Amino acid sequence: MEFQLKFKVNENLYLKDPENSEIGKAIVKNAIELIYETGFENFTFKKLAQKINSTEATVYRYFSSKHKLLTYILNWYWSYLELISKFRLLEIKDPKEKIDKLLNIITHQDHPNTMIEDYDLVKLHTIVIAESSKAYLVKEVDEINKEMVFSPLKSLCAFFGEVISEAKPDFPYPRSFASTLLETAHDQHFFSEHLPKLTDNHTPKKDHKNFVLDYLRFITTNLLK
């Protein structure tokens, strides 16, 4: 199923808004495809230009670096995740049930659509697991942060923190735990798939998603008693 969803992504991440043209949308869509196929380290604007039958100069008219393009993609994903989380929690009254729903969402168990705006959410989620930390684990993070390009991630963790505080009002670290859950969901999935001896995944056929979900449930259940 595919439907249209628009987010306002921080303008510091692009030189020309890719949402305003077909070539711009093609750049983002095919960047997701290429990063998924090759990994961020092997991804180049030259390869992207070849994939969209255009030139590197065209790509550079939209994005000044591949780091900003990756961060643009991640910003879109964080915004999507917050929107879908708020929507899924609307009809849930029990705070503990809300947390469980959030855990299902961040482990990609509760995504009814596979395509949004031509973006493949399965591939995008794989990129988030493998590449998201590369957006902020860089030497220039403090300077980059001044441009507020991490606002969607902060907003997402703030929302998760509010749900945690609702479930346990006296819990002193709601935002820290929210960001920990988010990063743990990514790290443990990556480790389970590629470095399994760093995990305790003993599920049949190495079911990474369910292993991570069970692990996060165990943590939250015991910490938020």
Short mmCIF file of C-alpha atoms in Angstrom, two decimals:
data_model
loop_
_atom_site.label_atom_id
_atom_site.label_comp_id
_atom_site.label_asym_id
_atom_site.label_seq_id
_atom_site.Cartn_x
_atom_site.Cartn_y
_atom_site.Cartn_z
CA MET A 1 0.00 0.00 0.00
CA GLU A 2 1.28 3.49 -0.84
CA PHE A 3 0.08 6.92 0.27
CA GLN A 4 1.34 10.49 0.29
CA LEU A 5 2.94 11.95 3.39
CA LYS A 6 4.72 15.30 3.55
CA PHE A 7 7.20 16.47 6.17
CA LYS A 8 9.03 19.77 6.40
CA VAL A 9 12.68 18.77 6.61
CA ASN A 10 15.23 21.25 7.98
CA GLU A 11 16.29 23.53 5.12
CA ASN A 12 19.91 23.50 6.31
CA LEU A 13 20.16 19.97 4.98
CA TYR A 14 19.60 20.84 1.33
CA LEU A 15 20.44 23.54 -1.17
CA LYS A 16 17.25 23.02 -3.14
CA ASP A 17 14.16 21.35 -1.68
CA PRO A 18 13.97 17.88 -3.30
CA GLU A 19 10.23 17.70 -2.59
CA ASN A 20 9.58 20.46 -5.14
CA SER A 21 10.68 18.58 -8.26
CA GLU A 22 10.59 15.11 -9.78
CA ILE A 23 14.37 14.97 -10.08
CA GLY A 24 14.70 15.94 -6.41
CA LYS A 25 12.33 13.18 -5.36
CA ALA A 26 14.22 10.75 -7.58
CA ILE A 27 17.48 11.72 -5.86
CA VAL A 28 16.09 10.88 -2.41
CA LYS A 29 14.29 7.72 -3.52
CA ASN A 30 17.32 6.32 -5.33
CA ALA A 31 19.69 7.39 -2.56
CA ILE A 32 17.68 5.14 -0.24
CA GLU A 33 17.97 2.30 -2.75
CA LEU A 34 21.72 2.77 -3.20
CA ILE A 35 22.60 3.19 0.47
CA TYR A 36 20.58 0.04 1.18
CA GLU A 37 22.42 -1.86 -1.56
CA THR A 38 25.98 -0.60 -1.07
CA GLY A 39 26.16 0.86 2.43
CA PHE A 40 26.85 4.50 3.25
CA GLU A 41 30.63 4.19 2.95
CA ASN A 42 30.43 2.98 -0.65
CA PHE A 43 27.65 5.36 -1.61
CA THR A 44 28.73 8.25 -3.86
CA PHE A 45 27.00 11.02 -5.76
CA LYS A 46 28.59 9.64 -8.93
CA LYS A 47 26.81 6.30 -8.45
CA LEU A 48 23.60 8.11 -7.59
CA ALA A 49 23.82 10.26 -10.71
CA GLN A 50 24.30 7.15 -12.85
CA LYS A 51 21.29 5.49 -11.23
CA ILE A 52 18.99 8.42 -12.04
CA ASN A 53 20.54 8.96 -15.49
CA SER A 54 21.73 12.43 -14.59
CA THR A 55 24.96 14.18 -13.56
CA GLU A 56 26.81 14.67 -10.29
CA ALA A 57 26.32 18.41 -10.73
CA THR A 58 22.56 17.88 -10.61
CA VAL A 59 22.82 16.00 -7.33
CA TYR A 60 25.08 18.70 -5.89
CA ARG A 61 22.47 21.30 -6.74
CA TYR A 62 20.26 19.65 -4.13
CA PHE A 63 22.72 18.38 -1.51
CA SER A 64 26.20 19.65 -0.69
CA SER A 65 27.40 16.33 0.78
CA LYS A 66 26.36 12.74 1.17
CA HIS A 67 26.30 13.25 4.96
CA LYS A 68 23.60 15.90 4.58
CA LEU A 69 21.66 13.64 2.23
CA LEU A 70 21.82 10.79 4.76
CA THR A 71 20.70 13.14 7.55
CA TYR A 72 17.86 14.38 5.32
CA ILE A 73 16.67 10.79 4.85
CA LEU A 74 16.93 10.09 8.58
CA ASN A 75 15.07 13.31 9.44
CA TRP A 76 12.24 12.19 7.19
CA TYR A 77 12.20 8.81 8.95
CA TRP A 78 12.22 10.29 12.48
CA SER A 79 9.33 12.57 11.54
CA TYR A 80 7.43 9.62 10.09
CA LEU A 81 8.08 7.53 13.20
CA GLU A 82 6.78 10.24 15.52
CA LEU A 83 3.67 10.75 13.41
CA ILE A 84 2.86 7.04 13.21
CA SER A 85 3.54 6.64 16.95
CA LYS A 86 1.14 9.43 17.91
CA PHE A 87 -1.49 8.04 15.56
CA ARG A 88 -1.17 4.48 16.91
CA LEU A 89 -1.43 5.67 20.52
CA LEU A 90 -4.59 7.75 20.06
CA GLU A 91 -7.01 4.99 21.10
CA ILE A 92 -4.82 3.48 23.83
CA LYS A 93 -5.55 4.52 27.43
CA ASP A 94 -3.25 2.27 29.46
CA PRO A 95 0.27 3.83 29.64
CA LYS A 96 1.94 0.41 29.76
CA GLU A 97 0.09 -0.61 26.60
CA LYS A 98 1.27 2.62 24.99
CA ILE A 99 4.88 1.72 25.74
CA ASP A 100 4.40 -1.75 24.31
CA LYS A 101 2.95 -0.23 21.15
CA LEU A 102 5.96 2.08 20.88
CA LEU A 103 8.29 -0.90 21.21
CA ASN A 104 6.42 -2.61 18.37
CA ILE A 105 6.83 0.50 16.25
CA ILE A 106 10.56 1.05 16.81
CA THR A 107 11.26 -2.62 16.08
CA HIS A 108 9.23 -2.25 12.89
CA GLN A 109 6.54 -4.71 13.94
CA ASP A 110 3.69 -2.25 13.45
CA HIS A 111 3.98 -0.60 10.04
CA PRO A 112 0.92 -1.31 7.87
CA ASN A 113 2.43 0.35 4.81
CA THR A 114 5.58 -0.66 2.98
CA MET A 115 5.75 2.35 0.64
CA ILE A 116 5.24 6.04 1.37
CA GLU A 117 6.03 8.69 -1.24
CA ASP A 118 7.88 6.00 -3.23
CA TYR A 119 10.15 5.44 -0.21
CA ASP A 120 10.61 1.77 0.64
CA LEU A 121 10.09 1.67 4.42
CA VAL A 122 11.66 -1.77 4.81
CA LYS A 123 14.87 -0.59 3.15
CA LEU A 124 14.70 2.70 5.01
CA HIS A 125 14.42 0.87 8.33
CA THR A 126 17.45 -1.24 7.39
CA ILE A 127 19.40 1.95 6.68
CA VAL A 128 18.36 3.37 10.05
CA ILE A 129 19.62 0.23 11.81
CA ALA A 130 22.97 0.21 10.03
CA GLU A 131 23.70 3.86 9.29
CA SER A 132 21.75 6.24 11.57
CA SER A 133 24.55 6.77 14.11
CA LYS A 134 26.77 8.07 11.29
CA ALA A 135 24.63 11.19 11.16
CA TYR A 136 25.75 12.34 14.62
CA LEU A 137 28.81 10.29 15.60
CA VAL A 138 31.06 12.71 13.79
CA LYS A 139 33.64 15.20 15.04
CA GLU A 140 31.60 18.16 13.79
CA VAL A 141 28.43 17.13 15.66
CA ASP A 142 28.33 20.25 17.84
CA GLU A 143 28.50 22.56 14.85
CA ILE A 144 25.97 20.47 12.95
CA ASN A 145 23.65 20.48 15.94
CA LYS A 146 23.57 24.30 15.92
CA GLU A 147 21.66 24.05 12.65
CA MET A 148 18.96 22.07 14.51
CA VAL A 149 19.09 19.22 12.00
CA PHE A 150 18.59 16.68 14.78
CA SER A 151 15.31 18.24 15.92
CA PRO A 152 13.10 15.39 14.60
CA LEU A 153 15.13 12.82 16.58
CA LYS A 154 14.94 14.99 19.69
CA SER A 155 11.21 15.48 19.20
CA LEU A 156 10.67 11.74 18.80
CA CYS A 157 12.61 10.98 22.00
CA ALA A 158 10.74 13.75 23.83
CA PHE A 159 7.43 12.14 22.86
CA PHE A 160 8.65 8.70 23.95
CA GLY A 161 9.82 10.30 27.21
CA GLU A 162 6.34 11.72 27.83
CA VAL A 163 4.83 8.24 27.46
CA ILE A 164 7.44 6.80 29.83
CA SER A 165 6.66 9.52 32.39
CA GLU A 166 2.95 8.76 32.04
CA ALA A 167 3.63 5.10 32.81
CA LYS A 168 5.93 5.88 35.74
CA PRO A 169 5.72 9.54 36.86
CA ASP A 170 8.57 9.23 39.36
CA PHE A 171 11.00 7.75 36.82
CA PRO A 172 13.95 10.22 36.75
CA TYR A 173 15.32 9.52 33.27
CA PRO A 174 12.49 9.46 30.73
CA ARG A 175 14.33 11.04 27.78
CA SER A 176 17.54 9.16 28.46
CA PHE A 177 15.62 5.91 28.55
CA ALA A 178 13.71 6.87 25.40
CA SER A 179 16.91 7.47 23.42
CA THR A 180 18.43 4.31 24.94
CA LEU A 181 15.48 2.21 23.77
CA LEU A 182 15.69 3.67 20.29
CA GLU A 183 19.42 3.08 19.93
CA THR A 184 19.23 -0.35 21.56
CA ALA A 185 16.55 -1.38 19.08
CA HIS A 186 18.95 -0.54 16.25
CA ASP A 187 22.15 -1.88 17.83
CA GLN A 188 20.72 -5.19 18.97
CA HIS A 189 19.08 -5.82 15.60
CA PHE A 190 22.39 -5.11 13.85
CA PHE A 191 24.33 -7.28 16.28
CA SER A 192 21.77 -10.08 16.08
CA GLU A 193 22.03 -10.11 12.30
CA HIS A 194 25.76 -9.59 11.86
CA LEU A 195 27.54 -10.15 15.21
CA PRO A 196 25.21 -12.63 16.95
CA LYS A 197 27.66 -13.53 19.72
CA LEU A 198 27.13 -10.02 21.06
CA THR A 199 23.50 -10.96 21.72
CA ASP A 200 21.43 -13.74 23.28
CA ASN A 201 19.29 -14.39 20.25
CA HIS A 202 18.35 -18.05 20.36
CA THR A 203 15.12 -17.71 18.41
CA PRO A 204 14.39 -20.14 15.56
CA LYS A 205 15.84 -18.94 12.25
CA LYS A 206 17.33 -15.95 14.09
CA ASP A 207 14.16 -13.87 14.19
CA HIS A 208 15.90 -10.53 14.79
CA LYS A 209 12.81 -8.34 15.14
CA ASN A 210 11.09 -10.53 17.70
CA PHE A 211 14.30 -11.04 19.64
CA VAL A 212 14.82 -7.28 19.92
CA LEU A 213 11.17 -6.70 20.82
CA ASP A 214 11.32 -9.34 23.59
CA TYR A 215 14.56 -7.82 24.89
CA LEU A 216 13.13 -4.31 25.00
CA ARG A 217 9.97 -5.59 26.67
CA PHE A 218 12.06 -7.27 29.35
CA ILE A 219 13.99 -4.06 30.00
CA THR A 220 10.95 -1.81 30.18
CA THR A 221 8.85 -4.21 32.24
CA ASN A 222 11.55 -4.52 34.88
CA LEU A 223 12.63 -0.89 34.88
CA LEU A 224 9.19 0.70 34.88
CA LYS A 225 7.53 -1.46 37.52
#
